[in-house]
Amino acid sequence: MLENKIGMIFGVANKRSIAWACASACAGSGAKLAFTYQGERLQENVEKLAGDLEDSLVVPCDVTDQAAVDAAFAAVAEKYGRLDFVIHSIAFAPREALEGEFVTTTRDAFRTALEISAFSLTQIALAASPLMKDGGSIVTMSYYGAEKVVSNYNVMGVAKAALESSTRYLAADLGKQNIRVNAISAGPINTLSARGVKNMGTLLGYVAEKSPLKRNVSAAEVGNTALFLVSDLSSGITGETIYVDCGYNIMGI
Ligand code: 0WD
């Protein structure tokens, strides 16, 4: 499905990362992939995972460093000459902001969370679009806490609301270049980042009990939806937030 397509994946920390599930699905469908890693602590993990894929590229990229973002896209341009899709699967908020009351969020925590978790999508879309010469697809990861209050999710919920809104504005701007931008709102999954949210275990249990499918979603299921969104099968879809959450979001009382 993705033969001859080049993708760039942001946000692999380890094999449990949602970004890795997306990468596996896309590579399995024939895509060639470039991976970015955030810092030296993650370099070895990402190089090891990417090493099993044919013709991949691994480059450093902390999104708070514009020069690093530019260098990552320059490396992709040099190796492949173009880009067909991007998977943006990164988020960060200081741990102390992910517990207790939202009202105590500091200016610094707010700025950091919004910069890394929301602004980075716009930053990456701007850098990616010149390389998407035949159109393209950009996919980001959101969560239900964007629209409903989820205990302890706090400033990350506000960041995800900004991310989902950014998805719509970017879709409107980039549509004329045939670049589509969509978000996946994934149900909770036990990854490294998720463990930063207090009482994640309780949340997983609650969602499994209340969701129509009576279970939690897997990273592989999110990966398969990302594959659909970067493929031509979704050619008429842009600016959307698609829930991949075993139906949890539809439930009322
Ligand atoms: O329940 C979950 N796990 C859900 C996650 C439910 C719904 C959405 N999501 C979202 C997250 O908010 C995030 O946007 O999915 C995305 C991926 O999250 P993940 O796969 O759960 O978490 P993880 O494997 O930790 O990957 C996130 C990575 C970082 O990992 P760590 O754990 O080291 O913070 O985001 C990257 C980093 O690799 N990251 C950055 N990348 C570039 N520059 C930066 C940065 N400044 N900060 C974090």
Tab-separated table of C-alpha atoms and ligand atoms in Angstrom:
chain	number	residue	atom	x	y	z
A	1	MET	CA	0.000	0.000	0.000
A	2	LEU	CA	2.921	2.380	0.697
A	3	GLU	CA	5.419	1.124	-1.884
A	4	ASN	CA	7.712	3.963	-3.044
A	5	LYS	CA	6.508	6.225	-0.211
A	6	ILE	CA	8.884	7.969	2.176
A	7	GLY	CA	7.758	8.668	5.751
A	8	MET	CA	9.250	10.522	8.684
A	9	ILE	CA	8.448	9.332	12.213
A	10	PHE	CA	8.778	11.594	15.265
A	11	GLY	CA	8.454	10.133	18.763
A	12	VAL	CA	9.948	6.659	18.992
A	13	ALA	CA	11.336	6.265	22.517
A	14	ASN	CA	11.209	2.450	22.669
A	15	LYS	CA	9.341	-0.520	21.220
A	16	ARG	CA	6.212	0.305	23.230
A	17	SER	CA	5.942	3.783	21.678
A	18	ILE	CA	2.844	4.460	19.596
A	19	ALA	CA	5.221	5.904	16.985
A	20	TRP	CA	6.918	2.517	16.692
A	21	ALA	CA	3.582	0.754	16.174
A	22	CYS	CA	2.825	3.278	13.401
A	23	ALA	CA	6.278	2.744	11.888
A	24	SER	CA	5.885	-1.042	11.943
A	25	ALA	CA	2.529	-0.846	10.167
A	26	CYS	CA	3.888	1.559	7.524
A	27	ALA	CA	7.128	-0.363	6.967
A	28	GLY	CA	5.087	-3.568	6.674
A	29	SER	CA	3.189	-1.913	3.827
A	30	GLY	CA	6.355	-1.007	1.946
A	31	ALA	CA	7.259	2.517	3.134
A	32	LYS	CA	10.830	3.682	3.651
A	33	LEU	CA	11.196	5.498	6.957
A	34	ALA	CA	13.296	8.222	8.567
A	35	PHE	CA	13.223	8.316	12.374
A	36	THR	CA	14.068	11.154	14.710
A	37	TYR	CA	15.138	10.687	18.317
A	38	GLN	CA	14.934	13.323	20.996
A	39	GLY	CA	18.294	13.055	22.715
A	40	GLU	CA	21.326	10.850	23.183
A	41	ARG	CA	19.520	8.744	25.803
A	42	LEU	CA	17.163	7.457	23.076
A	43	GLN	CA	19.656	7.177	20.201
A	44	GLU	CA	20.614	3.558	20.808
A	45	ASN	CA	16.977	2.402	21.177
A	46	VAL	CA	15.896	4.073	17.958
A	47	GLU	CA	18.941	2.966	15.950
A	48	LYS	CA	18.403	-0.614	17.068
A	49	LEU	CA	14.704	-0.612	16.129
A	50	ALA	CA	15.258	1.154	12.796
A	51	GLY	CA	18.225	-1.106	12.020
A	52	ASP	CA	15.858	-3.977	11.225
A	53	LEU	CA	14.163	-1.956	8.473
A	54	GLU	CA	15.431	-1.620	4.935
A	55	ASP	CA	17.010	1.695	3.893
A	56	SER	CA	15.992	3.668	7.003
A	57	LEU	CA	17.524	6.883	8.314
A	58	VAL	CA	17.953	7.919	11.964
A	59	VAL	CA	18.567	11.561	12.889
A	60	PRO	CA	18.533	13.534	16.153
A	61	CYS	CA	15.757	16.083	16.619
A	62	ASP	CA	14.629	17.864	19.756
A	63	VAL	CA	11.722	20.033	18.604
A	64	THR	CA	12.667	22.836	21.009
A	65	ASP	CA	15.768	23.358	18.851
A	66	GLN	CA	14.788	24.844	15.450
A	67	ALA	CA	18.262	24.156	14.029
A	68	ALA	CA	17.834	20.466	14.878
A	69	VAL	CA	14.441	20.362	13.134
A	70	ASP	CA	15.926	22.034	10.036
A	71	ALA	CA	18.875	19.620	10.058
A	72	ALA	CA	16.570	16.592	10.336
A	73	PHE	CA	14.561	17.677	7.275
A	74	ALA	CA	17.776	18.498	5.396
A	75	ALA	CA	18.995	14.945	6.073
A	76	VAL	CA	15.728	13.513	4.710
A	77	ALA	CA	15.947	15.769	1.627
A	78	GLU	CA	19.512	14.648	1.016
A	79	LYS	CA	18.848	10.916	1.361
A	80	TYR	CA	15.415	10.573	-0.268
A	81	GLY	CA	14.830	13.853	-2.126
A	82	ARG	CA	11.209	14.028	-1.023
A	83	LEU	CA	8.672	13.096	1.645
A	84	ASP	CA	5.176	11.577	1.480
A	85	PHE	CA	4.055	11.419	5.090
A	86	VAL	CA	4.918	12.439	8.627
A	87	ILE	CA	3.822	10.833	11.888
A	88	HIS	CA	4.035	13.284	14.792
A	89	SER	CA	3.848	11.310	18.037
A	90	ILE	CA	5.526	13.501	20.637
A	91	ALA	CA	4.350	15.203	23.777
A	92	PHE	CA	5.841	16.438	27.018
A	93	ALA	CA	4.785	18.219	30.202
A	94	PRO	CA	6.748	18.488	33.439
A	95	ARG	CA	5.725	15.634	35.734
A	96	GLU	CA	4.491	17.954	38.520
A	97	ALA	CA	1.979	19.438	36.072
A	98	LEU	CA	0.430	16.001	35.505
A	99	GLU	CA	-0.978	15.589	38.999
A	100	GLY	CA	-3.106	17.603	41.372
A	101	GLU	CA	-5.168	20.552	40.186
A	102	PHE	CA	-4.903	22.236	36.784
A	103	VAL	CA	-5.352	25.645	38.406
A	104	THR	CA	-1.813	25.471	39.845
A	105	THR	CA	-0.134	25.014	36.426
A	106	THR	CA	2.901	27.305	36.209
A	107	ARG	CA	3.690	29.607	33.302
A	108	ASP	CA	6.789	27.535	32.529
A	109	ALA	CA	4.941	24.195	32.551
A	110	PHE	CA	2.192	25.650	30.350
A	111	ARG	CA	4.688	27.059	27.877
A	112	THR	CA	6.742	23.855	27.739
A	113	ALA	CA	3.726	21.578	27.312
A	114	LEU	CA	2.175	23.709	24.583
A	115	GLU	CA	5.473	24.228	22.750
A	116	ILE	CA	6.537	20.581	22.635
A	117	SER	CA	3.125	18.935	22.369
A	118	ALA	CA	1.231	21.360	20.106
A	119	PHE	CA	3.417	23.984	18.391
A	120	SER	CA	5.802	21.285	17.164
A	121	LEU	CA	3.115	20.045	14.753
A	122	THR	CA	3.006	23.416	12.991
A	123	GLN	CA	6.791	23.650	13.041
A	124	ILE	CA	7.089	20.193	11.472
A	125	ALA	CA	4.312	20.794	8.922
A	126	LEU	CA	6.050	23.946	7.690
A	127	ALA	CA	9.350	22.133	7.270
A	128	ALA	CA	7.750	19.047	5.680
A	129	SER	CA	5.509	20.747	3.117
A	130	PRO	CA	8.226	21.792	0.599
A	131	LEU	CA	9.395	18.158	0.482
A	132	MET	CA	5.863	16.845	-0.148
A	133	LYS	CA	6.076	17.476	-3.849
A	134	ASP	CA	3.257	15.095	-4.815
A	135	GLY	CA	1.053	15.967	-1.847
A	136	GLY	CA	1.287	14.217	1.480
A	137	SER	CA	-0.250	13.219	4.772
A	138	ILE	CA	0.560	14.356	8.303
A	139	VAL	CA	-0.803	12.460	11.307
A	140	THR	CA	-0.596	13.459	14.967
A	141	MET	CA	-1.622	11.797	18.247
A	142	SER	CA	-4.207	13.300	20.545
A	143	TYR	CA	-6.235	12.160	23.544
A	144	TYR	CA	-9.782	12.512	24.901
A	145	GLY	CA	-8.473	14.880	27.625
A	146	ALA	CA	-8.480	17.549	24.877
A	147	GLU	CA	-12.250	17.880	25.124
A	148	LYS	CA	-13.261	16.434	28.480
A	149	VAL	CA	-11.648	16.822	31.883
A	150	VAL	CA	-9.532	13.783	32.773
A	151	SER	CA	-8.043	13.803	36.292
A	152	ASN	CA	-4.306	14.553	36.337
A	153	TYR	CA	-4.091	15.089	32.557
A	154	ASN	CA	-4.350	18.831	33.221
A	155	VAL	CA	-2.139	21.018	30.996
A	156	MET	CA	-1.662	18.154	28.560
A	157	GLY	CA	-5.402	18.264	27.885
A	158	VAL	CA	-5.089	21.948	27.040
A	159	ALA	CA	-2.109	21.163	24.802
A	160	LYS	CA	-4.086	18.421	23.028
A	161	ALA	CA	-6.978	20.858	22.446
A	162	ALA	CA	-4.475	23.202	20.785
A	163	LEU	CA	-3.089	20.265	18.809
A	164	GLU	CA	-6.513	19.248	17.480
A	165	SER	CA	-7.289	22.837	16.547
A	166	SER	CA	-3.873	23.151	14.861
A	167	THR	CA	-4.752	20.033	12.848
A	168	ARG	CA	-7.772	21.854	11.398
A	169	TYR	CA	-5.924	25.117	10.641
A	170	LEU	CA	-3.015	23.245	9.061
A	171	ALA	CA	-5.419	21.138	6.972
A	172	ALA	CA	-7.029	24.343	5.695
A	173	ASP	CA	-3.662	25.905	4.784
A	174	LEU	CA	-2.018	22.862	3.231
A	175	GLY	CA	-5.000	21.368	1.395
A	176	LYS	CA	-4.181	23.330	-1.756
A	177	GLN	CA	-0.871	21.434	-1.897
A	178	ASN	CA	-2.824	18.188	-1.506
A	179	ILE	CA	-1.333	17.738	1.951
A	180	ARG	CA	-3.780	16.235	4.434
A	181	VAL	CA	-3.478	16.700	8.209
A	182	ASN	CA	-5.349	14.496	10.687
A	183	ALA	CA	-5.223	13.537	14.347
A	184	ILE	CA	-5.814	10.165	15.963
A	185	SER	CA	-7.343	10.365	19.425
A	186	ALA	CA	-6.015	7.168	20.951
A	187	GLY	CA	-7.367	5.467	24.040
A	188	PRO	CA	-4.890	5.073	26.921
A	189	ILE	CA	-1.947	2.747	26.261
A	190	ASN	CA	0.751	1.809	28.744
A	191	THR	CA	3.810	3.544	27.254
A	192	LEU	CA	6.723	5.453	28.796
A	193	SER	CA	4.883	8.804	28.539
A	194	ALA	CA	1.652	7.354	29.895
A	195	ARG	CA	3.451	6.332	33.049
A	196	GLY	CA	4.101	10.026	33.673
A	197	VAL	CA	0.361	10.553	34.193
A	198	LYS	CA	-0.598	9.789	37.800
A	199	ASN	CA	-3.009	6.857	38.300
A	200	MET	CA	-2.665	5.584	34.734
A	201	GLY	CA	-3.465	2.035	35.909
A	202	THR	CA	-6.814	3.149	37.303
A	203	LEU	CA	-7.593	4.953	34.052
A	204	LEU	CA	-6.820	1.848	31.963
A	205	GLY	CA	-9.157	-0.242	34.135
A	206	TYR	CA	-11.946	2.340	33.975
A	207	VAL	CA	-11.785	2.639	30.182
A	208	ALA	CA	-11.726	-1.140	29.703
A	209	GLU	CA	-14.859	-1.448	31.825
A	210	LYS	CA	-16.823	1.422	30.235
A	211	SER	CA	-15.905	1.201	26.554
A	212	PRO	CA	-18.257	-0.592	24.129
A	213	LEU	CA	-15.547	-3.117	23.230
A	214	LYS	CA	-14.842	-3.782	26.956
A	215	ARG	CA	-11.068	-3.514	26.597
A	216	ASN	CA	-8.257	-1.040	25.992
A	217	VAL	CA	-6.965	-0.274	22.537
A	218	SER	CA	-3.565	-1.635	21.447
A	219	ALA	CA	-0.717	0.379	19.964
A	220	ALA	CA	-0.951	-1.861	16.887
A	221	GLU	CA	-4.563	-0.758	16.338
A	222	VAL	CA	-3.467	2.878	16.471
A	223	GLY	CA	-0.630	2.006	14.058
A	224	ASN	CA	-3.094	0.489	11.600
A	225	THR	CA	-5.225	3.640	11.672
A	226	ALA	CA	-2.111	5.738	11.054
A	227	LEU	CA	-1.359	3.477	8.068
A	228	PHE	CA	-4.858	4.164	6.722
A	229	LEU	CA	-4.433	7.918	7.224
A	230	VAL	CA	-1.077	8.105	5.438
A	231	SER	CA	-2.278	5.884	2.594
A	232	ASP	CA	-4.398	6.860	-0.395
A	233	LEU	CA	-7.314	4.933	1.129
A	234	SER	CA	-8.043	8.059	3.202
A	235	SER	CA	-7.571	10.530	0.325
A	236	GLY	CA	-10.836	12.365	1.094
A	237	ILE	CA	-10.161	12.888	4.823
A	238	THR	CA	-8.416	15.967	6.254
A	239	GLY	CA	-8.614	18.110	9.390
A	240	GLU	CA	-10.282	15.308	11.361
A	241	THR	CA	-9.709	13.842	14.782
A	242	ILE	CA	-10.429	10.135	14.539
A	243	TYR	CA	-11.038	8.180	17.741
A	244	VAL	CA	-9.243	4.872	18.103
A	245	ASP	CA	-10.389	4.120	21.630
A	246	CYS	CA	-12.604	1.011	21.546
A	247	GLY	CA	-15.524	3.458	21.376
A	248	TYR	CA	-15.005	4.954	24.846
A	249	ASN	CA	-15.736	8.540	23.710
A	250	ILE	CA	-19.288	7.795	22.530
A	251	MET	CA	-20.518	6.712	25.949
A	252	GLY	CA	-22.737	8.912	28.094
A	253	ILE	CA	-24.251	7.647	31.312
B	1	0WD	O1	-2.014	6.491	26.468
B	1	0WD	C1	-1.174	6.898	25.678
B	1	0WD	N1	0.049	6.421	25.685
B	1	0WD	C2	-1.578	7.941	24.689
B	1	0WD	C3	-0.620	8.689	24.064
B	1	0WD	C4	-3.020	8.150	24.445
B	1	0WD	C5	-3.291	9.152	23.460
B	1	0WD	C6	-2.315	9.900	22.886
B	1	0WD	N2	-0.991	9.669	23.195
B	1	0WD	C7	0.003	10.487	22.548
B	1	0WD	C8	1.017	11.163	23.443
B	1	0WD	O2	0.491	12.298	24.084
B	1	0WD	C9	2.076	11.522	22.417
B	1	0WD	O3	1.681	12.674	21.697
B	1	0WD	O4	0.766	9.716	21.672
B	1	0WD	C10	2.037	10.322	21.475
B	1	0WD	C11	3.111	9.293	21.713
B	1	0WD	O5	3.123	8.922	23.049
B	1	0WD	P1	3.582	7.488	23.601
B	1	0WD	O6	3.905	6.583	22.492
B	1	0WD	O7	2.551	7.107	24.594
B	1	0WD	O8	4.865	7.833	24.468
B	1	0WD	P2	6.442	7.650	24.293
B	1	0WD	O9	6.776	6.284	23.818
B	1	0WD	O10	7.033	8.057	25.614
B	1	0WD	O11	6.837	8.708	23.179
B	1	0WD	C12	6.704	10.079	23.334
B	1	0WD	C13	8.004	10.720	22.946
B	1	0WD	C14	9.064	10.965	23.993
B	1	0WD	O12	9.369	9.983	24.763
B	1	0WD	P3	9.797	10.270	26.335
B	1	0WD	O13	8.997	9.226	27.015
B	1	0WD	O14	11.237	10.047	26.316
B	1	0WD	O15	9.360	11.642	26.773
B	1	0WD	O16	7.914	12.072	22.574
B	1	0WD	C15	9.241	12.486	22.339
B	1	0WD	C16	10.140	11.547	23.093
B	1	0WD	O17	10.749	10.657	22.225
B	1	0WD	N3	9.550	13.819	22.793
B	1	0WD	C17	10.216	14.697	22.025
B	1	0WD	N4	10.675	14.600	20.762
B	1	0WD	C18	11.334	15.657	20.264
B	1	0WD	N5	11.549	16.783	20.957
B	1	0WD	C19	10.388	15.833	22.810
B	1	0WD	C20	11.099	16.912	22.227
B	1	0WD	N6	11.343	18.039	22.896
B	1	0WD	N7	9.836	15.620	24.040
B	1	0WD	C21	9.313	14.381	24.002
